[in-house]
Amino acid sequence: MKAIVARDYGPLENLAYADWPEPEAKGRMVVIQAEAIGVNFPDGLLVQGLYQMKPPVPFVPGMEVAGRVIAVGDEVRSVKVGDRVAALGNLGGYAEMVAAPEGSVMPLPDGVTAADACALLCGYGTSHYALKQRGQIKPGETLCVLGAGGLTGTAAIQIGKAMGARVIGVASSKEKRDIASEAGADEVLGYDNLKDALKEATGGKGVDVGYDPVGGESFDALSRSMGWGGRLLVIGFASGTIPKFPVNLALVKGFSVVGVFWGDFTRREPAVYADNMRELIGWYMAGKVKPVIEGEYPLADAAAVLTRVLNRGSAGKIILKP
């Protein structure tokens, strides 16, 4: 089969569209014929050796896949050949066929597209975990979402609204601000003079829950705009700059800085993760959340697509198709 192969850690352009051994269904493993493959920011970091995890080389990157089951191991009980499913893993997603442990495979109800299923796994899964378990957001609270035109940003907006929050989206361009508005943000801001804009938007009260996948100067502005008892969620650093936090701010403003590591959460608390996904799928079927799919591209174009994602040139979810 064909796959995207990282033969060593290095620049994205070194990724190869090459032959790779077909996966086998043994024990509790499920083999899926890929219809849609999700592209995520951490995929690009991983192949450059910049992510928390460093698998042995060569390897196939990619954590999300949706398609049909074509083989199951002799211990698999929850799915069968022919079922439509989505699966989440650490590696192996950028391929025509993907093997996943039964516990990571989720049957898809009729009406959930393969592309949307991929978006719901990592992007929406991260935002849901962030707002529900880590931010513990409550109806009526004010949520500020940085990077509001990207996949996790639009997910956070929609999930925040589903949970009853007032949502302020922050995005860098008019195109992305329009996407944030269409996703349901009550108010949309740019990054210029963000601290003053947030003070005005909250009537001086400050932000109850801050959602930051960007880092850098944006984190600095948001940290100075938090309200008493607020929760500032650290999602990632798409700006490329990991900010330094003056802890006296948390003291005098009475807010918490909360780390969000969704990948480790799925491994440590699989039952809670499964409950989260059931809730997300329910919201999807009820029309409360709907991923923005920017485009679908051939699997062979993975390097170029990942470059766009890492340069923050994408708005919404990008899908690869074998």
PDB file of C-alpha atoms in Angstrom:
ATOM      1  CA  MET A   1       0.000   0.000   0.000  1.00  0.00           C
ATOM      2  CA  LYS A   2       0.984   3.664  -0.250  1.00  0.00           C
ATOM      3  CA  ALA A   3       1.720   5.792   2.793  1.00  0.00           C
ATOM      4  CA  ILE A   4       3.509   8.966   3.860  1.00  0.00           C
ATOM      5  CA  VAL A   5       6.824   7.897   5.376  1.00  0.00           C
ATOM      6  CA  ALA A   6       9.179   9.860   7.622  1.00  0.00           C
ATOM      7  CA  ARG A   7      12.506   8.120   7.061  1.00  0.00           C
ATOM      8  CA  ASP A   8      14.228  10.412   9.565  1.00  0.00           C
ATOM      9  CA  TYR A   9      13.413  13.539  11.554  1.00  0.00           C
ATOM     10  CA  GLY A  10      13.732  16.647   9.444  1.00  0.00           C
ATOM     11  CA  PRO A  11      11.973  19.173   7.183  1.00  0.00           C
ATOM     12  CA  LEU A  12       8.445  18.410   6.012  1.00  0.00           C
ATOM     13  CA  GLU A  13       9.550  18.287   2.383  1.00  0.00           C
ATOM     14  CA  ASN A  14      11.577  15.168   3.215  1.00  0.00           C
ATOM     15  CA  LEU A  15       8.402  13.156   3.732  1.00  0.00           C
ATOM     16  CA  ALA A  16       8.047  10.431   1.102  1.00  0.00           C
ATOM     17  CA  TYR A  17       4.918   9.085  -0.597  1.00  0.00           C
ATOM     18  CA  ALA A  18       6.113   5.494  -0.731  1.00  0.00           C
ATOM     19  CA  ASP A  19       5.286   1.810  -0.400  1.00  0.00           C
ATOM     20  CA  TRP A  20       4.726   0.588   3.159  1.00  0.00           C
ATOM     21  CA  PRO A  21       3.787  -2.854   4.525  1.00  0.00           C
ATOM     22  CA  GLU A  22       0.047  -3.474   4.798  1.00  0.00           C
ATOM     23  CA  PRO A  23      -1.176  -3.762   8.405  1.00  0.00           C
ATOM     24  CA  GLU A  24      -2.408  -7.088   9.778  1.00  0.00           C
ATOM     25  CA  ALA A  25      -5.428  -7.806  11.960  1.00  0.00           C
ATOM     26  CA  LYS A  26      -4.234  -9.797  14.952  1.00  0.00           C
ATOM     27  CA  GLY A  27      -5.694 -10.157  18.413  1.00  0.00           C
ATOM     28  CA  ARG A  28      -7.685  -7.005  19.182  1.00  0.00           C
ATOM     29  CA  MET A  29      -6.498  -5.052  16.137  1.00  0.00           C
ATOM     30  CA  VAL A  30      -8.870  -3.629  13.518  1.00  0.00           C
ATOM     31  CA  VAL A  31      -7.769  -2.771   9.963  1.00  0.00           C
ATOM     32  CA  ILE A  32      -9.541   0.165   8.321  1.00  0.00           C
ATOM     33  CA  GLN A  33      -9.650   1.103   4.625  1.00  0.00           C
ATOM     34  CA  ALA A  34      -9.126   4.855   4.884  1.00  0.00           C
ATOM     35  CA  GLU A  35     -11.713   7.181   3.350  1.00  0.00           C
ATOM     36  CA  ALA A  36     -10.586  10.318   5.185  1.00  0.00           C
ATOM     37  CA  ILE A  37      -7.388  11.094   7.105  1.00  0.00           C
ATOM     38  CA  GLY A  38      -7.238  14.042   9.480  1.00  0.00           C
ATOM     39  CA  VAL A  39      -4.336  16.519   9.385  1.00  0.00           C
ATOM     40  CA  ASN A  40      -3.311  18.044  12.709  1.00  0.00           C
ATOM     41  CA  PHE A  41      -0.733  20.597  13.852  1.00  0.00           C
ATOM     42  CA  PRO A  42       1.126  18.046  16.050  1.00  0.00           C
ATOM     43  CA  ASP A  43       1.666  15.809  12.977  1.00  0.00           C
ATOM     44  CA  GLY A  44       3.995  18.425  11.516  1.00  0.00           C
ATOM     45  CA  LEU A  45       5.859  18.870  14.791  1.00  0.00           C
ATOM     46  CA  LEU A  46       6.270  15.101  15.134  1.00  0.00           C
ATOM     47  CA  VAL A  47       7.992  14.556  11.787  1.00  0.00           C
ATOM     48  CA  GLN A  48      10.424  17.385  12.565  1.00  0.00           C
ATOM     49  CA  GLY A  49      11.309  15.916  15.958  1.00  0.00           C
ATOM     50  CA  LEU A  50       9.681  18.840  17.785  1.00  0.00           C
ATOM     51  CA  TYR A  51       6.863  16.981  19.557  1.00  0.00           C
ATOM     52  CA  GLN A  52       6.770  15.411  23.040  1.00  0.00           C
ATOM     53  CA  MET A  53       6.818  11.918  21.490  1.00  0.00           C
ATOM     54  CA  LYS A  54       9.699  10.673  19.312  1.00  0.00           C
ATOM     55  CA  PRO A  55       8.973   7.283  17.731  1.00  0.00           C
ATOM     56  CA  PRO A  56      11.737   5.222  16.099  1.00  0.00           C
ATOM     57  CA  VAL A  57      12.278   5.982  12.417  1.00  0.00           C
ATOM     58  CA  PRO A  58      11.067   5.219   9.833  1.00  0.00           C
ATOM     59  CA  PHE A  59       7.414   5.754  10.720  1.00  0.00           C
ATOM     60  CA  VAL A  60       4.087   6.823   9.218  1.00  0.00           C
ATOM     61  CA  PRO A  61       2.612   9.915  10.939  1.00  0.00           C
ATOM     62  CA  GLY A  62      -1.070  10.634  11.445  1.00  0.00           C
ATOM     63  CA  MET A  63      -3.497  10.078  14.305  1.00  0.00           C
ATOM     64  CA  GLU A  64      -6.988  10.197  12.740  1.00  0.00           C
ATOM     65  CA  VAL A  65      -8.684   7.993  10.189  1.00  0.00           C
ATOM     66  CA  ALA A  66     -12.241   7.211   9.165  1.00  0.00           C
ATOM     67  CA  GLY A  67     -13.420   4.536   6.746  1.00  0.00           C
ATOM     68  CA  ARG A  68     -14.649   0.938   6.600  1.00  0.00           C
ATOM     69  CA  VAL A  69     -13.411  -2.078   8.518  1.00  0.00           C
ATOM     70  CA  ILE A  70     -11.763  -4.579   6.161  1.00  0.00           C
ATOM     71  CA  ALA A  71     -10.328  -7.027   8.712  1.00  0.00           C
ATOM     72  CA  VAL A  72     -10.526  -7.754  12.444  1.00  0.00           C
ATOM     73  CA  GLY A  73      -8.419  -9.789  14.826  1.00  0.00           C
ATOM     74  CA  ASP A  74      -9.814 -12.931  16.421  1.00  0.00           C
ATOM     75  CA  GLU A  75     -10.383 -11.161  19.759  1.00  0.00           C
ATOM     76  CA  VAL A  76     -12.367  -8.199  18.345  1.00  0.00           C
ATOM     77  CA  ARG A  77     -16.017  -8.116  19.444  1.00  0.00           C
ATOM     78  CA  SER A  78     -17.324  -4.549  19.088  1.00  0.00           C
ATOM     79  CA  VAL A  79     -16.980  -4.056  15.302  1.00  0.00           C
ATOM     80  CA  LYS A  80     -17.086  -6.272  12.218  1.00  0.00           C
ATOM     81  CA  VAL A  81     -15.974  -6.177   8.592  1.00  0.00           C
ATOM     82  CA  GLY A  82     -17.986  -3.616   6.655  1.00  0.00           C
ATOM     83  CA  ASP A  83     -18.698  -1.277   9.591  1.00  0.00           C
ATOM     84  CA  ARG A  84     -18.099   2.453   9.156  1.00  0.00           C
ATOM     85  CA  VAL A  85     -15.736   3.602  11.905  1.00  0.00           C
ATOM     86  CA  ALA A  86     -13.312   6.280  12.992  1.00  0.00           C
ATOM     87  CA  ALA A  87     -10.132   5.612  14.950  1.00  0.00           C
ATOM     88  CA  LEU A  88      -7.613   7.606  16.913  1.00  0.00           C
ATOM     89  CA  GLY A  89      -3.990   6.573  17.384  1.00  0.00           C
ATOM     90  CA  ASN A  90      -0.496   7.921  17.811  1.00  0.00           C
ATOM     91  CA  LEU A  91       0.916   6.926  14.409  1.00  0.00           C
ATOM     92  CA  GLY A  92       0.093   5.247  11.110  1.00  0.00           C
ATOM     93  CA  GLY A  93      -2.801   7.418   9.940  1.00  0.00           C
ATOM     94  CA  TYR A  94      -1.295   8.763   6.693  1.00  0.00           C
ATOM     95  CA  ALA A  95      -1.826   5.517   4.796  1.00  0.00           C
ATOM     96  CA  GLU A  96      -4.319   3.731   2.561  1.00  0.00           C
ATOM     97  CA  MET A  97      -4.957   1.159   5.308  1.00  0.00           C
ATOM     98  CA  VAL A  98      -4.628   1.728   9.036  1.00  0.00           C
ATOM     99  CA  ALA A  99      -4.505  -0.713  11.957  1.00  0.00           C
ATOM    100  CA  ALA A 100      -5.959   0.437  15.276  1.00  0.00           C
ATOM    101  CA  PRO A 101      -6.633  -1.245  18.634  1.00  0.00           C
ATOM    102  CA  GLU A 102     -10.292  -2.125  19.111  1.00  0.00           C
ATOM    103  CA  GLY A 103     -10.525   0.223  22.093  1.00  0.00           C
ATOM    104  CA  SER A 104      -9.663   3.238  19.932  1.00  0.00           C
ATOM    105  CA  VAL A 105     -12.195   2.415  17.200  1.00  0.00           C
ATOM    106  CA  MET A 106     -15.558   4.219  17.275  1.00  0.00           C
ATOM    107  CA  PRO A 107     -18.529   3.062  15.166  1.00  0.00           C
ATOM    108  CA  LEU A 108     -20.029   5.932  13.150  1.00  0.00           C
ATOM    109  CA  PRO A 109     -23.781   6.525  13.068  1.00  0.00           C
ATOM    110  CA  ASP A 110     -25.419   7.105   9.696  1.00  0.00           C
ATOM    111  CA  GLY A 111     -25.192  10.777   8.831  1.00  0.00           C
ATOM    112  CA  VAL A 112     -21.647  11.358  10.136  1.00  0.00           C
ATOM    113  CA  THR A 113     -19.312  11.892   7.172  1.00  0.00           C
ATOM    114  CA  ALA A 114     -15.789  10.473   7.235  1.00  0.00           C
ATOM    115  CA  ALA A 115     -14.275  13.979   7.060  1.00  0.00           C
ATOM    116  CA  ASP A 116     -16.412  15.289   9.916  1.00  0.00           C
ATOM    117  CA  ALA A 117     -15.586  12.200  11.981  1.00  0.00           C
ATOM    118  CA  CYS A 118     -11.864  12.986  11.716  1.00  0.00           C
ATOM    119  CA  ALA A 119     -12.465  16.573  12.815  1.00  0.00           C
ATOM    120  CA  LEU A 120     -14.504  15.435  15.806  1.00  0.00           C
ATOM    121  CA  LEU A 121     -11.677  13.212  17.075  1.00  0.00           C
ATOM    122  CA  CYS A 122      -8.693  15.476  17.761  1.00  0.00           C
ATOM    123  CA  GLY A 123      -9.819  19.043  17.098  1.00  0.00           C
ATOM    124  CA  TYR A 124     -13.232  18.838  18.735  1.00  0.00           C
ATOM    125  CA  GLY A 125     -12.036  16.259  21.249  1.00  0.00           C
ATOM    126  CA  THR A 126      -9.327  18.649  22.468  1.00  0.00           C
ATOM    127  CA  SER A 127     -11.701  21.591  22.787  1.00  0.00           C
ATOM    128  CA  HIS A 128     -14.372  19.522  24.510  1.00  0.00           C
ATOM    129  CA  TYR A 129     -11.930  18.129  27.080  1.00  0.00           C
ATOM    130  CA  ALA A 130     -10.444  21.596  27.588  1.00  0.00           C
ATOM    131  CA  LEU A 131     -13.768  23.294  28.273  1.00  0.00           C
ATOM    132  CA  LYS A 132     -15.529  20.470  30.121  1.00  0.00           C
ATOM    133  CA  GLN A 133     -12.921  18.735  32.280  1.00  0.00           C
ATOM    134  CA  ARG A 134     -10.158  21.361  32.512  1.00  0.00           C
ATOM    135  CA  GLY A 135     -12.035  24.656  32.248  1.00  0.00           C
ATOM    136  CA  GLN A 136     -15.255  23.414  33.890  1.00  0.00           C
ATOM    137  CA  ILE A 137     -17.117  26.127  32.036  1.00  0.00           C
ATOM    138  CA  LYS A 138     -20.563  27.078  33.294  1.00  0.00           C
ATOM    139  CA  PRO A 139     -23.612  28.549  31.544  1.00  0.00           C
ATOM    140  CA  GLY A 140     -23.431  32.330  31.419  1.00  0.00           C
ATOM    141  CA  GLU A 141     -19.640  32.532  31.753  1.00  0.00           C
ATOM    142  CA  THR A 142     -17.528  34.413  29.211  1.00  0.00           C
ATOM    143  CA  LEU A 143     -15.179  32.316  27.087  1.00  0.00           C
ATOM    144  CA  CYS A 144     -12.411  33.933  25.021  1.00  0.00           C
ATOM    145  CA  VAL A 145     -11.054  31.779  22.189  1.00  0.00           C
ATOM    146  CA  LEU A 146      -7.734  32.686  20.573  1.00  0.00           C
ATOM    147  CA  GLY A 147      -7.033  31.233  17.128  1.00  0.00           C
ATOM    148  CA  ALA A 148     -10.793  31.342  16.591  1.00  0.00           C
ATOM    149  CA  GLY A 149     -10.610  30.764  12.824  1.00  0.00           C
ATOM    150  CA  GLY A 150      -8.748  27.454  13.084  1.00  0.00           C
ATOM    151  CA  LEU A 151     -10.173  23.996  13.680  1.00  0.00           C
ATOM    152  CA  THR A 152      -9.744  23.846  17.467  1.00  0.00           C
ATOM    153  CA  GLY A 153     -10.863  27.472  17.680  1.00  0.00           C
ATOM    154  CA  THR A 154     -14.124  26.970  15.802  1.00  0.00           C
ATOM    155  CA  ALA A 155     -14.627  23.783  17.812  1.00  0.00           C
ATOM    156  CA  ALA A 156     -14.175  25.711  21.064  1.00  0.00           C
ATOM    157  CA  ILE A 157     -16.678  28.338  19.908  1.00  0.00           C
ATOM    158  CA  GLN A 158     -19.342  25.773  19.012  1.00  0.00           C
ATOM    159  CA  ILE A 159     -18.760  23.681  22.138  1.00  0.00           C
ATOM    160  CA  GLY A 160     -18.731  26.784  24.331  1.00  0.00           C
ATOM    161  CA  LYS A 161     -22.089  27.818  22.900  1.00  0.00           C
ATOM    162  CA  ALA A 162     -23.461  24.279  23.368  1.00  0.00           C
ATOM    163  CA  MET A 163     -22.439  24.540  27.037  1.00  0.00           C
ATOM    164  CA  GLY A 164     -24.159  27.901  27.483  1.00  0.00           C
ATOM    165  CA  ALA A 165     -21.213  30.308  27.445  1.00  0.00           C
ATOM    166  CA  ARG A 166     -20.935  33.766  25.934  1.00  0.00           C
ATOM    167  CA  VAL A 167     -18.085  33.454  23.421  1.00  0.00           C
ATOM    168  CA  ILE A 168     -15.568  36.050  22.254  1.00  0.00           C
ATOM    169  CA  GLY A 169     -13.486  34.861  19.292  1.00  0.00           C
ATOM    170  CA  VAL A 170     -10.090  36.333  18.407  1.00  0.00           C
ATOM    171  CA  ALA A 171      -8.601  35.793  14.937  1.00  0.00           C
ATOM    172  CA  SER A 172      -5.888  37.339  12.788  1.00  0.00           C
ATOM    173  CA  SER A 173      -7.655  38.089   9.490  1.00  0.00           C
ATOM    174  CA  LYS A 174     -11.071  39.151   8.267  1.00  0.00           C
ATOM    175  CA  GLU A 175     -11.534  35.724   6.632  1.00  0.00           C
ATOM    176  CA  LYS A 176     -10.848  33.940   9.921  1.00  0.00           C
ATOM    177  CA  ARG A 177     -12.971  36.386  11.906  1.00  0.00           C
ATOM    178  CA  ASP A 178     -15.847  35.690   9.510  1.00  0.00           C
ATOM    179  CA  ILE A 179     -15.379  31.944  10.118  1.00  0.00           C
ATOM    180  CA  ALA A 180     -15.433  32.527  13.880  1.00  0.00           C
ATOM    181  CA  SER A 181     -18.613  34.564  13.550  1.00  0.00           C
ATOM    182  CA  GLU A 182     -20.271  31.868  11.426  1.00  0.00           C
ATOM    183  CA  ALA A 183     -19.243  29.282  14.044  1.00  0.00           C
ATOM    184  CA  GLY A 184     -21.385  31.161  16.549  1.00  0.00           C
ATOM    185  CA  ALA A 185     -19.096  33.616  18.374  1.00  0.00           C
ATOM    186  CA  ASP A 186     -21.101  36.373  20.064  1.00  0.00           C
ATOM    187  CA  GLU A 187     -18.315  38.868  19.417  1.00  0.00           C
ATOM    188  CA  VAL A 188     -15.192  38.683  17.258  1.00  0.00           C
ATOM    189  CA  LEU A 189     -11.964  40.655  17.760  1.00  0.00           C
ATOM    190  CA  GLY A 190      -8.570  41.003  16.117  1.00  0.00           C
ATOM    191  CA  TYR A 191      -5.262  40.793  17.974  1.00  0.00           C
ATOM    192  CA  ASP A 192      -4.494  44.536  17.899  1.00  0.00           C
ATOM    193  CA  ASN A 193      -4.868  46.133  21.348  1.00  0.00           C
ATOM    194  CA  LEU A 194      -6.357  42.852  22.547  1.00  0.00           C
ATOM    195  CA  LYS A 195      -6.086  43.634  26.270  1.00  0.00           C
ATOM    196  CA  ASP A 196      -8.079  46.869  25.903  1.00  0.00           C
ATOM    197  CA  ALA A 197     -10.576  45.237  23.525  1.00  0.00           C
ATOM    198  CA  LEU A 198     -11.231  42.393  25.988  1.00  0.00           C
ATOM    199  CA  LYS A 199     -11.660  44.841  28.868  1.00  0.00           C
ATOM    200  CA  GLU A 200     -14.316  46.663  26.863  1.00  0.00           C
ATOM    201  CA  ALA A 201     -15.970  43.440  25.645  1.00  0.00           C
ATOM    202  CA  THR A 202     -16.303  42.106  29.212  1.00  0.00           C
ATOM    203  CA  GLY A 203     -17.356  45.414  30.774  1.00  0.00           C
ATOM    204  CA  GLY A 204     -14.185  45.385  32.847  1.00  0.00           C
ATOM    205  CA  LYS A 205     -15.092  42.082  34.510  1.00  0.00           C
ATOM    206  CA  GLY A 206     -12.512  40.033  32.622  1.00  0.00           C
ATOM    207  CA  VAL A 207     -12.641  36.630  30.990  1.00  0.00           C
ATOM    208  CA  ASP A 208     -13.925  33.599  32.892  1.00  0.00           C
ATOM    209  CA  VAL A 209     -12.314  30.967  30.661  1.00  0.00           C
ATOM    210  CA  GLY A 210      -9.476  31.716  28.239  1.00  0.00           C
ATOM    211  CA  TYR A 211      -8.687  29.206  25.479  1.00  0.00           C
ATOM    212  CA  ASP A 212      -5.185  29.657  24.032  1.00  0.00           C
ATOM    213  CA  PRO A 213      -3.732  27.437  21.295  1.00  0.00           C
ATOM    214  CA  VAL A 214      -1.500  30.299  20.074  1.00  0.00           C
ATOM    215  CA  GLY A 215       0.928  31.368  22.818  1.00  0.00           C
ATOM    216  CA  GLY A 216       3.363  34.250  22.377  1.00  0.00           C
ATOM    217  CA  GLU A 217       2.144  37.833  22.782  1.00  0.00           C
ATOM    218  CA  SER A 218      -1.483  36.734  22.549  1.00  0.00           C
ATOM    219  CA  PHE A 219      -1.091  34.700  25.747  1.00  0.00           C
ATOM    220  CA  ASP A 220       0.378  37.759  27.464  1.00  0.00           C
ATOM    221  CA  ALA A 221      -2.642  39.883  26.519  1.00  0.00           C
ATOM    222  CA  LEU A 222      -5.130  37.189  27.530  1.00  0.00           C
ATOM    223  CA  SER A 223      -3.419  36.529  30.857  1.00  0.00           C
ATOM    224  CA  ARG A 224      -3.838  40.220  31.702  1.00  0.00           C
ATOM    225  CA  SER A 225      -7.526  40.057  30.767  1.00  0.00           C
ATOM    226  CA  MET A 226      -8.587  37.201  33.049  1.00  0.00           C
ATOM    227  CA  GLY A 227     -11.311  37.724  35.617  1.00  0.00           C
ATOM    228  CA  TRP A 228     -11.381  36.678  39.263  1.00  0.00           C
ATOM    229  CA  GLY A 229     -11.697  32.895  39.554  1.00  0.00           C
ATOM    230  CA  GLY A 230     -10.959  32.475  35.852  1.00  0.00           C
ATOM    231  CA  ARG A 231      -9.266  29.518  34.164  1.00  0.00           C
ATOM    232  CA  LEU A 232      -6.671  30.169  31.481  1.00  0.00           C
ATOM    233  CA  LEU A 233      -6.329  27.030  29.343  1.00  0.00           C
ATOM    234  CA  VAL A 234      -2.932  26.340  27.754  1.00  0.00           C
ATOM    235  CA  ILE A 235      -3.660  24.349  24.576  1.00  0.00           C
ATOM    236  CA  GLY A 236      -0.561  24.882  22.423  1.00  0.00           C
ATOM    237  CA  PHE A 237       1.853  27.297  20.833  1.00  0.00           C
ATOM    238  CA  ALA A 238       0.919  27.773  17.177  1.00  0.00           C
ATOM    239  CA  SER A 239       2.779  31.099  17.155  1.00  0.00           C
ATOM    240  CA  GLY A 240       6.021  29.191  17.706  1.00  0.00           C
ATOM    241  CA  THR A 241       6.731  31.075  20.940  1.00  0.00           C
ATOM    242  CA  ILE A 242       6.263  29.503  24.366  1.00  0.00           C
ATOM    243  CA  PRO A 243       5.416  32.435  26.657  1.00  0.00           C
ATOM    244  CA  LYS A 244       6.956  33.120  30.047  1.00  0.00           C
ATOM    245  CA  PHE A 245       4.263  33.666  32.666  1.00  0.00           C
ATOM    246  CA  PRO A 246       4.649  36.141  35.553  1.00  0.00           C
ATOM    247  CA  VAL A 247       3.010  34.127  38.315  1.00  0.00           C
ATOM    248  CA  ASN A 248       2.148  37.236  40.343  1.00  0.00           C
ATOM    249  CA  LEU A 249      -0.640  37.819  37.794  1.00  0.00           C
ATOM    250  CA  ALA A 250      -2.368  34.625  38.893  1.00  0.00           C
ATOM    251  CA  LEU A 251      -2.011  35.709  42.513  1.00  0.00           C
ATOM    252  CA  VAL A 252      -3.345  39.252  42.285  1.00  0.00           C
ATOM    253  CA  LYS A 253      -6.070  38.447  39.720  1.00  0.00           C
ATOM    254  CA  GLY A 254      -7.094  35.187  41.394  1.00  0.00           C
ATOM    255  CA  PHE A 255      -7.147  32.944  38.313  1.00  0.00           C
ATOM    256  CA  SER A 256      -5.691  29.557  37.440  1.00  0.00           C
ATOM    257  CA  VAL A 257      -3.425  28.541  34.562  1.00  0.00           C
ATOM    258  CA  VAL A 258      -4.487  25.064  33.442  1.00  0.00           C
ATOM    259  CA  GLY A 259      -2.589  22.754  31.093  1.00  0.00           C
ATOM    260  CA  VAL A 260      -4.530  20.783  28.479  1.00  0.00           C
ATOM    261  CA  PHE A 261      -2.824  17.632  27.148  1.00  0.00           C
ATOM    262  CA  TRP A 262      -5.646  15.877  25.364  1.00  0.00           C
ATOM    263  CA  GLY A 263      -3.529  13.031  23.953  1.00  0.00           C
ATOM    264  CA  ASP A 264      -2.412  11.902  27.406  1.00  0.00           C
ATOM    265  CA  PHE A 265      -5.975  12.295  28.689  1.00  0.00           C
ATOM    266  CA  THR A 266      -7.267   9.796  26.101  1.00  0.00           C
ATOM    267  CA  ARG A 267      -4.720   7.235  27.294  1.00  0.00           C
ATOM    268  CA  ARG A 268      -5.083   7.857  31.043  1.00  0.00           C
ATOM    269  CA  GLU A 269      -8.889   8.161  31.150  1.00  0.00           C
ATOM    270  CA  PRO A 270     -10.278   6.132  28.214  1.00  0.00           C
ATOM    271  CA  ALA A 271     -13.745   5.748  29.750  1.00  0.00           C
ATOM    272  CA  VAL A 272     -14.129   9.518  30.229  1.00  0.00           C
ATOM    273  CA  TYR A 273     -12.818  10.077  26.694  1.00  0.00           C
ATOM    274  CA  ALA A 274     -15.419   7.640  25.353  1.00  0.00           C
ATOM    275  CA  ASP A 275     -18.161   9.527  27.235  1.00  0.00           C
ATOM    276  CA  ASN A 276     -16.909  12.795  25.754  1.00  0.00           C
ATOM    277  CA  MET A 277     -17.039  11.390  22.224  1.00  0.00           C
ATOM    278  CA  ARG A 278     -20.580  10.127  22.735  1.00  0.00           C
ATOM    279  CA  GLU A 279     -21.611  13.608  23.855  1.00  0.00           C
ATOM    280  CA  LEU A 280     -19.867  15.212  20.856  1.00  0.00           C
ATOM    281  CA  ILE A 281     -21.517  12.814  18.410  1.00  0.00           C
ATOM    282  CA  GLY A 282     -24.868  13.585  20.033  1.00  0.00           C
ATOM    283  CA  TRP A 283     -24.304  17.303  19.621  1.00  0.00           C
ATOM    284  CA  TYR A 284     -23.271  16.714  16.000  1.00  0.00           C
ATOM    285  CA  MET A 285     -26.431  14.739  15.254  1.00  0.00           C
ATOM    286  CA  ALA A 286     -28.490  17.495  16.941  1.00  0.00           C
ATOM    287  CA  GLY A 287     -26.809  20.186  14.823  1.00  0.00           C
ATOM    288  CA  LYS A 288     -25.115  21.899  17.779  1.00  0.00           C
ATOM    289  CA  VAL A 289     -21.605  21.352  16.383  1.00  0.00           C
ATOM    290  CA  LYS A 290     -20.529  21.151  12.751  1.00  0.00           C
ATOM    291  CA  PRO A 291     -16.859  21.024  11.718  1.00  0.00           C
ATOM    292  CA  VAL A 292     -15.617  23.482   9.121  1.00  0.00           C
ATOM    293  CA  ILE A 293     -13.881  21.372   6.457  1.00  0.00           C
ATOM    294  CA  GLU A 294     -11.573  23.662   4.505  1.00  0.00           C
ATOM    295  CA  GLY A 295     -10.605  21.144   1.871  1.00  0.00           C
ATOM    296  CA  GLU A 296      -9.764  17.568   0.913  1.00  0.00           C
ATOM    297  CA  TYR A 297      -6.439  16.758  -0.773  1.00  0.00           C
ATOM    298  CA  PRO A 298      -4.659  13.671  -2.149  1.00  0.00           C
ATOM    299  CA  LEU A 299      -2.610  11.716   0.380  1.00  0.00           C
ATOM    300  CA  ALA A 300       0.487  12.338  -1.757  1.00  0.00           C
ATOM    301  CA  ASP A 301       0.186  16.092  -0.997  1.00  0.00           C
ATOM    302  CA  ALA A 302       0.687  15.588   2.751  1.00  0.00           C
ATOM    303  CA  ALA A 303       3.965  17.535   2.985  1.00  0.00           C
ATOM    304  CA  ALA A 304       2.532  20.632   1.306  1.00  0.00           C
ATOM    305  CA  VAL A 305      -0.657  20.452   3.368  1.00  0.00           C
ATOM    306  CA  LEU A 306       1.268  20.094   6.634  1.00  0.00           C
ATOM    307  CA  THR A 307       3.411  23.100   5.708  1.00  0.00           C
ATOM    308  CA  ARG A 308       0.265  25.203   5.354  1.00  0.00           C
ATOM    309  CA  VAL A 309      -1.073  24.000   8.691  1.00  0.00           C
ATOM    310  CA  LEU A 310       2.164  24.760  10.533  1.00  0.00           C
ATOM    311  CA  ASN A 311       2.323  28.221   8.958  1.00  0.00           C
ATOM    312  CA  ARG A 312      -1.229  28.864  10.229  1.00  0.00           C
ATOM    313  CA  GLY A 313      -2.408  29.225   6.654  1.00  0.00           C
ATOM    314  CA  SER A 314      -5.440  26.991   7.059  1.00  0.00           C
ATOM    315  CA  ALA A 315      -8.919  27.817   8.307  1.00  0.00           C
ATOM    316  CA  GLY A 316     -10.884  24.799   9.484  1.00  0.00           C
ATOM    317  CA  LYS A 317     -10.102  21.106   9.090  1.00  0.00           C
ATOM    318  CA  ILE A 318      -7.945  19.731   6.280  1.00  0.00           C
ATOM    319  CA  ILE A 319      -8.473  16.160   5.129  1.00  0.00           C
ATOM    320  CA  LEU A 320      -6.231  13.812   3.135  1.00  0.00           C
ATOM    321  CA  LYS A 321      -7.792  11.165   0.897  1.00  0.00           C
ATOM    322  CA  PRO A 322      -6.029   8.086  -0.500  1.00  0.00           C
TER     323      PRO A 322
END
